[in-house]
Tab-separated table of C-alpha atoms and ligand atoms in Angstrom:
chain	number	residue	atom	x	y	z
C	24	MET	CA	-10.235	9.479	-172.595
C	25	GLN	CA	-10.772	6.112	-174.240
C	26	ALA	CA	-8.588	3.077	-173.629
C	27	ILE	CA	-7.980	-0.161	-175.466
C	28	LEU	CA	-7.183	-3.093	-173.168
C	29	LEU	CA	-5.439	-6.052	-174.755
C	30	VAL	CA	-7.090	-9.129	-173.286
C	31	GLY	CA	-7.089	-11.623	-176.156
C	32	GLY	CA	-3.988	-13.685	-175.398
C	33	PHE	CA	-4.008	-17.397	-174.574
C	34	GLY	CA	-2.455	-16.991	-171.111
C	35	THR	CA	-0.222	-19.999	-171.736
C	36	ARG	CA	2.037	-19.374	-168.735
C	37	LEU	CA	-0.980	-19.703	-166.438
C	38	ARG	CA	-2.250	-23.001	-167.866
C	39	PRO	CA	-4.168	-25.002	-166.771
C	40	LEU	CA	-6.004	-22.172	-164.955
C	41	THR	CA	-6.441	-20.395	-168.304
C	42	LEU	CA	-7.790	-23.446	-170.119
C	43	THR	CA	-11.226	-22.622	-168.703
C	44	THR	CA	-10.905	-18.936	-167.755
C	45	PRO	CA	-9.045	-16.274	-169.753
C	46	LYS	CA	-6.144	-14.720	-167.841
C	47	GLN	CA	-7.785	-11.355	-167.189
C	48	MET	CA	-10.907	-13.048	-165.769
C	49	LEU	CA	-8.921	-15.031	-163.186
C	50	PRO	CA	-9.592	-13.735	-159.674
C	51	VAL	CA	-7.079	-11.387	-158.088
C	52	LEU	CA	-8.117	-11.362	-154.458
C	53	HIS	CA	-11.905	-11.502	-154.876
C	54	ARG	CA	-12.376	-9.655	-158.182
C	55	PRO	CA	-11.328	-10.491	-161.751
C	56	MET	CA	-7.874	-9.218	-162.753
C	57	LEU	CA	-9.639	-7.053	-165.364
C	58	GLU	CA	-11.414	-4.997	-162.686
C	59	HIS	CA	-8.108	-4.085	-161.053
C	60	ALA	CA	-6.791	-2.852	-164.408
C	61	VAL	CA	-9.985	-0.951	-165.292
C	62	SER	CA	-10.390	0.717	-161.886
C	63	GLY	CA	-6.748	1.863	-162.083
C	64	LEU	CA	-7.548	3.629	-165.355
C	65	ALA	CA	-10.884	4.996	-164.105
C	66	ARG	CA	-9.050	6.913	-161.349
C	67	TYR	CA	-7.440	9.044	-164.060
C	68	GLY	CA	-10.463	9.879	-166.151
C	69	VAL	CA	-10.658	6.950	-168.569
C	70	ASP	CA	-14.401	6.652	-169.154
C	71	ARG	CA	-14.638	4.086	-171.947
C	72	VAL	CA	-12.648	0.885	-172.285
C	73	VAL	CA	-12.577	-1.178	-175.454
C	74	LEU	CA	-11.654	-4.788	-174.749
C	75	ALA	CA	-9.592	-6.319	-177.561
C	76	LEU	CA	-10.957	-9.833	-177.167
C	77	GLY	CA	-10.077	-13.193	-178.668
C	78	TYR	CA	-9.583	-16.304	-176.551
C	79	HIS	CA	-12.718	-17.079	-174.460
C	80	ASP	CA	-14.383	-13.738	-175.231
C	81	ASP	CA	-17.661	-15.187	-173.909
C	82	ALA	CA	-16.302	-15.149	-170.324
C	83	PHE	CA	-15.997	-11.340	-170.408
C	84	ARG	CA	-19.491	-10.860	-171.810
C	85	ALA	CA	-20.979	-13.162	-169.185
C	86	ALA	CA	-19.279	-11.262	-166.343
C	87	TYR	CA	-20.338	-7.776	-167.530
C	88	PRO	CA	-23.699	-8.228	-169.229
C	89	ASP	CA	-24.657	-4.561	-168.760
C	90	GLY	CA	-21.373	-3.313	-170.230
C	91	LEU	CA	-20.166	-1.669	-167.028
C	92	CYS	CA	-16.981	-2.497	-165.104
C	93	ALA	CA	-15.730	-0.462	-162.114
C	94	GLY	CA	-18.053	2.358	-163.207
C	95	VAL	CA	-16.542	2.482	-166.706
C	96	GLU	CA	-18.356	1.784	-169.975
C	97	LEU	CA	-17.034	-1.443	-171.499
C	98	CYS	CA	-17.269	-2.385	-175.129
C	99	GLY	CA	-15.776	-5.519	-176.652
C	100	VAL	CA	-14.548	-6.397	-180.132
C	101	VAL	CA	-13.455	-9.906	-181.126
C	102	GLU	CA	-10.676	-10.508	-183.622
C	103	PRO	CA	-11.515	-13.115	-186.261
C	104	GLU	CA	-8.093	-14.619	-185.428
C	105	PRO	CA	-5.383	-13.409	-183.039
C	106	LEU	CA	-3.808	-10.340	-184.698
C	107	ASP	CA	-1.014	-9.893	-182.112
C	108	THR	CA	-0.680	-6.735	-180.041
C	109	ALA	CA	-0.571	-4.034	-182.754
C	110	GLY	CA	-3.034	-5.836	-185.022
C	111	ALA	CA	-5.381	-6.001	-182.040
C	112	ILE	CA	-4.971	-2.267	-181.361
C	113	ARG	CA	-5.838	-1.334	-184.961
C	114	PHE	CA	-8.759	-3.754	-185.076
C	115	ALA	CA	-10.174	-2.507	-181.748
C	116	TYR	CA	-9.713	1.140	-182.755
C	117	GLU	CA	-11.627	0.706	-186.008
C	118	GLU	CA	-14.298	-1.779	-184.901
C	119	SER	CA	-15.231	0.253	-181.813
C	120	GLY	CA	-15.726	3.445	-183.808
C	121	MET	CA	-12.782	5.377	-182.372
C	122	SER	CA	-11.606	8.195	-184.632
C	123	ALA	CA	-8.860	10.779	-184.987
C	124	ALA	CA	-11.289	13.439	-183.724
C	125	ALA	CA	-11.126	11.911	-180.235
C	126	GLY	CA	-7.353	12.480	-180.171
C	127	THR	CA	-4.950	10.769	-177.785
C	128	PHE	CA	-5.969	7.334	-176.526
C	129	LEU	CA	-4.529	4.894	-174.020
C	130	VAL	CA	-3.555	1.261	-174.610
C	131	ALA	CA	-2.661	-1.229	-171.891
C	132	ASN	CA	-1.746	-4.866	-171.564
C	133	GLY	CA	-4.657	-6.390	-169.674
C	134	ASP	CA	-2.462	-8.286	-167.209
C	135	VAL	CA	-0.674	-5.203	-165.868
C	136	ILE	CA	-1.640	-4.065	-162.363
C	137	THR	CA	-0.112	-0.689	-161.569
C	138	ASP	CA	-0.550	2.548	-159.653
C	139	LEU	CA	0.789	4.568	-162.596
C	140	ASP	CA	-0.417	8.188	-162.632
C	141	VAL	CA	-1.907	8.431	-166.129
C	142	GLY	CA	-2.501	12.184	-165.638
C	143	GLU	CA	1.240	12.721	-165.182
C	144	MET	CA	1.949	10.513	-168.180
C	145	LEU	CA	-0.428	12.605	-170.301
C	146	ARG	CA	1.330	15.824	-169.237
C	147	VAL	CA	4.691	14.364	-170.298
C	148	HIS	CA	3.186	13.065	-173.551
C	149	ARG	CA	1.860	16.543	-174.421
C	150	SER	CA	5.031	18.370	-173.415
C	151	THR	CA	7.283	16.299	-175.696
C	152	GLY	CA	4.868	16.217	-178.639
C	153	ALA	CA	5.382	12.449	-178.835
C	154	GLU	CA	3.490	10.270	-181.300
C	155	ALA	CA	3.389	7.660	-178.524
C	156	THR	CA	4.660	7.515	-174.933
C	157	ILE	CA	5.346	4.277	-173.084
C	158	HIS	CA	5.613	3.767	-169.347
C	159	LEU	CA	8.921	2.216	-168.232
C	160	ILE	CA	9.752	0.318	-165.047
C	161	GLU	CA	13.205	-0.689	-163.809
C	162	VAL	CA	13.651	-4.419	-163.112
C	163	ASP	CA	16.549	-6.658	-162.072
C	164	ASP	CA	16.042	-9.185	-164.883
C	165	PRO	CA	14.792	-7.536	-168.084
C	166	SER	CA	15.069	-10.665	-170.274
C	167	ARG	CA	11.352	-11.550	-170.337
C	168	TYR	CA	10.267	-8.005	-171.202
C	169	GLY	CA	10.583	-5.326	-173.859
C	170	VAL	CA	13.842	-3.518	-173.111
C	171	VAL	CA	13.974	0.221	-173.806
C	172	VAL	CA	16.985	2.504	-174.285
C	173	THR	CA	16.320	6.250	-174.058
C	174	ASP	CA	18.153	9.545	-174.410
C	175	PRO	CA	18.512	11.556	-171.187
C	176	ASP	CA	15.444	13.609	-172.207
C	177	GLY	CA	13.274	10.489	-172.536
C	178	ARG	CA	13.230	10.009	-176.300
C	179	VAL	CA	13.373	6.286	-177.122
C	180	ARG	CA	16.525	5.247	-178.996
C	181	ALA	CA	15.865	1.513	-179.168
C	182	PHE	CA	13.119	-0.963	-178.306
C	183	LEU	CA	14.158	-4.627	-178.090
C	184	GLU	CA	11.518	-7.228	-177.273
C	185	LYS	CA	12.848	-10.034	-175.029
C	186	PRO	CA	16.491	-9.656	-176.135
C	187	GLN	CA	19.211	-12.216	-175.465
C	188	PRO	CA	21.242	-11.200	-172.389
C	189	PRO	CA	23.028	-8.997	-171.678
C	190	ALA	CA	20.249	-6.426	-172.105
C	191	PRO	CA	21.375	-2.855	-172.862
C	192	SER	CA	19.157	-1.412	-170.103
C	193	ASN	CA	17.200	-2.471	-167.018
C	194	TRP	CA	14.283	-0.213	-167.969
C	195	ILE	CA	11.484	-2.209	-169.522
C	196	ASN	CA	8.223	-1.580	-171.311
C	197	ALA	CA	5.617	-1.605	-168.534
C	198	GLY	CA	2.725	-2.139	-170.952
C	199	THR	CA	0.815	1.183	-170.732
C	200	TYR	CA	0.927	3.475	-173.772
C	201	LEU	CA	-0.496	6.840	-174.804
C	202	MET	CA	-0.912	7.037	-178.556
C	203	GLU	CA	-1.857	9.599	-181.168
C	204	PRO	CA	-4.249	8.416	-183.896
C	205	SER	CA	-1.383	8.472	-186.453
C	206	VAL	CA	0.029	5.312	-184.807
C	207	ILE	CA	-2.905	3.377	-186.286
C	208	ASP	CA	-1.652	4.202	-189.812
C	209	ARG	CA	1.669	2.543	-188.963
C	210	ILE	CA	-0.078	-0.814	-188.398
C	211	ALA	CA	-0.694	-2.926	-191.505
C	212	PRO	CA	-4.380	-3.954	-191.566
C	213	GLY	CA	-5.700	-7.499	-191.513
C	214	ARG	CA	-2.574	-9.367	-190.448
C	215	ARG	CA	-0.650	-10.184	-187.287
C	216	VAL	CA	1.474	-7.201	-186.249
C	217	SER	CA	3.393	-6.918	-182.973
C	218	VAL	CA	3.564	-3.470	-181.410
C	219	GLU	CA	6.723	-4.535	-179.583
C	220	ARG	CA	8.573	-6.139	-182.503
C	221	GLU	CA	7.477	-3.936	-185.406
C	222	VAL	CA	5.713	-0.699	-184.510
C	223	PHE	CA	7.769	0.554	-181.543
C	224	PRO	CA	11.168	-0.253	-183.132
C	225	ALA	CA	10.093	1.670	-186.273
C	226	MET	CA	8.929	4.633	-184.195
C	227	ALA	CA	12.165	4.613	-182.183
C	228	GLU	CA	14.021	4.777	-185.484
C	229	ALA	CA	11.835	7.698	-186.585
C	230	GLY	CA	12.399	9.509	-183.264
C	231	THR	CA	8.680	9.865	-182.459
C	232	LEU	CA	8.513	7.479	-179.472
C	233	TRP	CA	9.031	8.777	-175.922
C	234	ALA	CA	9.130	7.143	-172.533
C	235	LEU	CA	8.076	7.960	-168.997
C	236	PRO	CA	10.497	6.130	-166.653
C	237	HIS	CA	8.626	5.899	-163.393
C	238	ASN	CA	9.049	3.303	-160.647
C	239	THR	CA	5.588	3.078	-159.177
C	240	TYR	CA	3.765	-0.088	-158.012
C	241	TRP	CA	3.750	-2.428	-161.030
C	242	VAL	CA	3.249	-6.148	-161.660
C	243	ASP	CA	2.640	-8.093	-164.874
C	244	ALA	CA	0.416	-10.783	-163.332
C	245	GLY	CA	0.817	-13.213	-166.230
C	246	THR	CA	3.051	-15.873	-164.615
C	247	PRO	CA	2.311	-18.198	-161.660
C	248	GLN	CA	4.748	-16.304	-159.422
C	249	THR	CA	3.508	-12.817	-160.321
C	250	TYR	CA	-0.164	-13.860	-160.286
C	251	LEU	CA	0.360	-14.875	-156.657
C	252	ARG	CA	2.574	-11.910	-155.843
C	253	VAL	CA	0.035	-9.285	-156.910
C	254	GLN	CA	-2.419	-10.821	-154.435
C	255	LEU	CA	0.069	-11.187	-151.577
C	256	ASP	CA	1.031	-7.519	-152.062
C	257	LEU	CA	-2.597	-6.567	-151.355
C	258	LEU	CA	-2.688	-8.821	-148.269
C	259	ASP	CA	0.630	-7.418	-147.024
C	260	GLY	CA	-0.525	-3.812	-147.409
C	261	ARG	CA	2.066	-2.977	-150.047
C	262	ARG	CA	-0.541	-0.917	-151.946
C	263	GLY	CA	-2.449	0.811	-149.164
C	264	PRO	CA	-4.221	-0.725	-146.172
C	265	ALA	CA	-3.798	-4.500	-145.898
C	266	VAL	CA	-6.893	-6.441	-146.946
C	267	ALA	CA	-8.268	-9.719	-145.642
C	268	GLY	CA	-7.637	-12.773	-147.799
C	269	VAL	CA	-10.098	-15.253	-146.351
C	270	SER	CA	-13.661	-14.784	-147.566
C	271	ALA	CA	-16.413	-14.715	-144.928
C	272	GLU	CA	-18.136	-17.273	-147.142
C	273	ALA	CA	-15.289	-19.790	-146.979
C	274	SER	CA	-15.445	-22.647	-144.483
C	275	VAL	CA	-12.170	-23.011	-142.602
C	276	ASP	CA	-11.753	-25.653	-139.873
C	277	ALA	CA	-10.579	-24.267	-136.517
C	278	GLY	CA	-7.664	-26.694	-136.681
C	279	ALA	CA	-6.372	-25.411	-140.061
C	280	VAL	CA	-3.543	-22.892	-140.455
C	281	ILE	CA	-3.917	-20.190	-143.116
C	282	GLU	CA	-1.118	-17.670	-143.619
C	283	ARG	CA	-0.787	-14.931	-146.279
C	284	SER	CA	-3.336	-16.594	-148.530
C	285	VAL	CA	-6.492	-15.915	-150.462
C	286	VAL	CA	-9.343	-18.329	-149.713
C	287	MET	CA	-12.387	-17.529	-151.794
C	288	ALA	CA	-16.109	-17.911	-151.215
C	289	GLY	CA	-17.362	-21.466	-150.906
C	290	ALA	CA	-13.893	-22.943	-150.415
C	291	VAL	CA	-13.478	-25.559	-147.680
C	292	VAL	CA	-10.241	-26.003	-145.709
C	293	GLY	CA	-10.118	-29.102	-143.518
C	294	GLU	CA	-8.664	-29.914	-140.109
C	295	GLY	CA	-4.912	-29.928	-139.701
C	296	SER	CA	-4.250	-28.544	-143.202
C	297	VAL	CA	-1.800	-25.714	-143.877
C	298	VAL	CA	-2.281	-23.074	-146.595
C	299	ARG	CA	0.531	-20.557	-146.960
C	300	GLY	CA	1.350	-17.968	-149.664
C	301	SER	CA	-1.356	-19.450	-151.887
C	302	ALA	CA	-4.704	-18.812	-153.565
C	303	VAL	CA	-7.598	-21.225	-153.077
C	304	HIS	CA	-10.320	-20.361	-155.563
C	305	ALA	CA	-14.084	-20.428	-155.118
C	306	GLY	CA	-15.495	-23.782	-154.088
C	307	ALA	CA	-12.124	-25.565	-153.902
C	308	VAL	CA	-11.632	-28.179	-151.171
C	309	ILE	CA	-8.433	-28.673	-149.180
C	310	GLU	CA	-8.962	-31.935	-147.319
C	311	ALA	CA	-7.717	-32.650	-143.799
C	312	GLY	CA	-3.975	-32.723	-143.255
C	313	ALA	CA	-3.127	-31.341	-146.725
C	314	THR	CA	-0.434	-28.696	-147.280
C	315	VAL	CA	-0.653	-25.960	-149.956
C	316	LEU	CA	2.405	-23.697	-150.255
C	317	ASP	CA	2.978	-20.924	-152.843
C	318	SER	CA	0.437	-22.517	-155.191
C	319	VAL	CA	-2.973	-21.953	-156.788
C	320	VAL	CA	-5.923	-24.329	-156.395
C	321	GLY	CA	-8.468	-23.571	-159.128
C	322	SER	CA	-12.187	-23.236	-158.503
C	323	GLY	CA	-13.934	-26.429	-157.514
C	324	ALA	CA	-10.638	-28.370	-157.423
C	325	THR	CA	-9.773	-30.783	-154.585
C	326	VAL	CA	-6.500	-31.413	-152.777
C	327	GLY	CA	-6.842	-34.859	-151.175
C	328	ARG	CA	-6.103	-35.794	-147.558
C	329	GLY	CA	-2.497	-35.375	-146.550
C	330	ALA	CA	-1.373	-34.280	-150.047
C	331	ARG	CA	1.400	-31.688	-150.479
C	332	VAL	CA	1.038	-29.065	-153.222
C	333	THR	CA	4.021	-26.709	-153.270
C	334	ASP	CA	6.318	-24.324	-155.126
C	335	GLY	CA	4.172	-22.711	-157.827
C	336	THR	CA	1.892	-25.682	-158.525
C	337	LEU	CA	-1.298	-24.821	-160.441
C	338	ILE	CA	-4.372	-27.065	-160.071
C	339	GLY	CA	-6.894	-26.581	-162.885
C	340	GLU	CA	-10.564	-25.897	-162.303
C	341	ARG	CA	-12.400	-28.968	-160.880
C	342	PHE	CA	-9.316	-31.240	-161.034
C	343	ALA	CA	-8.300	-33.383	-158.076
C	344	VAL	CA	-4.978	-34.137	-156.414
C	345	ALA	CA	-4.960	-37.657	-154.991
C	346	PRO	CA	-4.690	-38.120	-151.208
C	347	GLY	CA	-1.053	-38.312	-150.133
C	348	ALA	CA	0.319	-37.002	-153.460
C	349	ASP	CA	3.421	-34.772	-153.353
C	350	LEU	CA	3.552	-32.114	-156.092
C	351	SER	CA	6.167	-29.397	-156.520
C	352	ASP	CA	6.039	-26.801	-159.365
C	353	ALA	CA	3.495	-29.072	-161.069
C	354	ARG	CA	0.493	-28.559	-163.367
C	355	VAL	CA	-2.695	-30.583	-162.875
C	356	PRO	CA	-3.587	-31.645	-165.495
C	357	GLN	CA	-0.235	-31.454	-167.214
C	358	SER	CA	-0.565	-28.959	-170.101
C	359	LEU	CA	-0.318	-30.338	-173.590
T	29	LIG	N1	-6.548	-9.037	-178.522
T	29	LIG	C1	-5.363	-9.622	-178.460
T	29	LIG	N2	-4.895	-10.294	-179.552
T	29	LIG	N3	-4.657	-9.545	-177.312
T	29	LIG	C2	-3.452	-10.139	-177.272
T	29	LIG	C3	-2.909	-10.853	-178.367
T	29	LIG	C4	-3.687	-10.927	-179.578
T	29	LIG	O1	-3.297	-11.528	-180.599
T	29	LIG	N4	-1.687	-11.331	-177.989
T	29	LIG	C5	-1.488	-10.931	-176.714
T	29	LIG	N5	-2.547	-10.210	-176.263
T	29	LIG	C6	-2.706	-9.567	-174.962
T	29	LIG	C7	-2.526	-10.479	-173.762
T	29	LIG	O2	-3.786	-11.007	-173.338
T	29	LIG	C8	-1.935	-9.544	-172.715
T	29	LIG	O3	-2.915	-8.851	-171.956
T	29	LIG	C9	-1.177	-8.518	-173.547
T	29	LIG	O4	-1.662	-8.628	-174.883
T	29	LIG	C10	0.343	-8.732	-173.530
T	29	LIG	O5	0.620	-10.082	-173.841
T	29	LIG	P1	1.519	-10.979	-172.882
T	29	LIG	O6	1.524	-12.351	-173.459
T	29	LIG	O7	1.115	-10.811	-171.462
T	29	LIG	O8	2.947	-10.333	-173.155
T	29	LIG	P2	4.244	-10.369	-172.229
T	29	LIG	O9	3.889	-10.236	-170.802
T	29	LIG	O10	5.075	-11.547	-172.621
T	29	LIG	O11	5.042	-9.060	-172.742
T	29	LIG	C11	4.382	-7.815	-172.860
T	29	LIG	O12	4.257	-7.186	-171.587
T	29	LIG	C12	5.514	-6.828	-170.936
T	29	LIG	C13	5.197	-6.061	-169.673
T	29	LIG	O13	4.300	-6.717	-168.902
T	29	LIG	C14	5.180	-6.925	-173.813
T	29	LIG	O14	4.415	-5.755	-174.067
T	29	LIG	C15	6.548	-6.548	-173.229
T	29	LIG	O15	7.217	-5.609	-174.081
T	29	LIG	C16	6.355	-5.914	-171.856
T	29	LIG	O16	7.623	-5.649	-171.255
T	30	LIG	MG1	2.105	-10.218	-169.690
């Protein structure tokens, strides 16, 4: 089966990290986020992935020059301007040479990391005769997601993107779809079209959209908190055996404390510093006596002596935090 991965967004919630690196190329543990998404699909027989590219498309090409990612053939198409989610699906479908003859295809948001069983989803999709099937996850706060109301048999009654509270359901669009080629004809060509705000609501109205409610491991890694959480889950063994977070190629002083954190190759952590619940990217420097809690230090960035960087702070690539500074939920540099 072929898949279209939507990876052309600006990643605004992860600025300034995404000013230099597109969201799906940011490291999750020691590999780009994209590889986690692609290897998840490869497990279930997806053998060709079309990247719907836009913002910083060059970063993807540079990382996969031979067009292979996690054993899967990668092909990329670049929108002339951002066409939004449905516009991007139509553009990628046509530009990559996909056709109705190939039948059902998969679409996924590129920032979704999940253990969804796509084989099971395909069985459900076939058994209902759906035009499209979307994976649903149950969450406590549905307000920042697409909220989905279904009949008891799984047919979608309503799709409401980021509705004002109270939401009519706690089941949300988890960002993986199976689609029949006829969905492409529902997307107006050459303009911005949102799959969540236009295409899915119209299909719900027409009764051709179905859902697979299934609470498996799932994170949308597109916010500072969830970008960290998806990595801590791997360290904590919440998705199989726990993995080590500190690279063998990082240099950590014997007098530093590192807890539940990712420290990437070439990073330096100085004496008496504390790093907890955080990600320190390749080549970053945490100087002596500094504290980094629940935060991300971008590649090549420096946290000066004795500084405190806490509570979801993001330090952009190669930026520096002055010695002794105290930052909480901050952005360095501050986004415009
Ligand atoms: N090619 C392309 N072009 N990709 C785009 C564009 C575009 O114009 N706009 C967004 N994308 C990509 C993003 O890079 C991302 O991978 C994906 O589309 C979804 O965009 P997000 O910005 O991450 O959306 P969201 O997280 O607010 O909401 C979406 O995901 C939720 C679940 O994680 C929606 O699909 C919600 O309905 C859903 O609940
Ligand atoms: Mg997202």
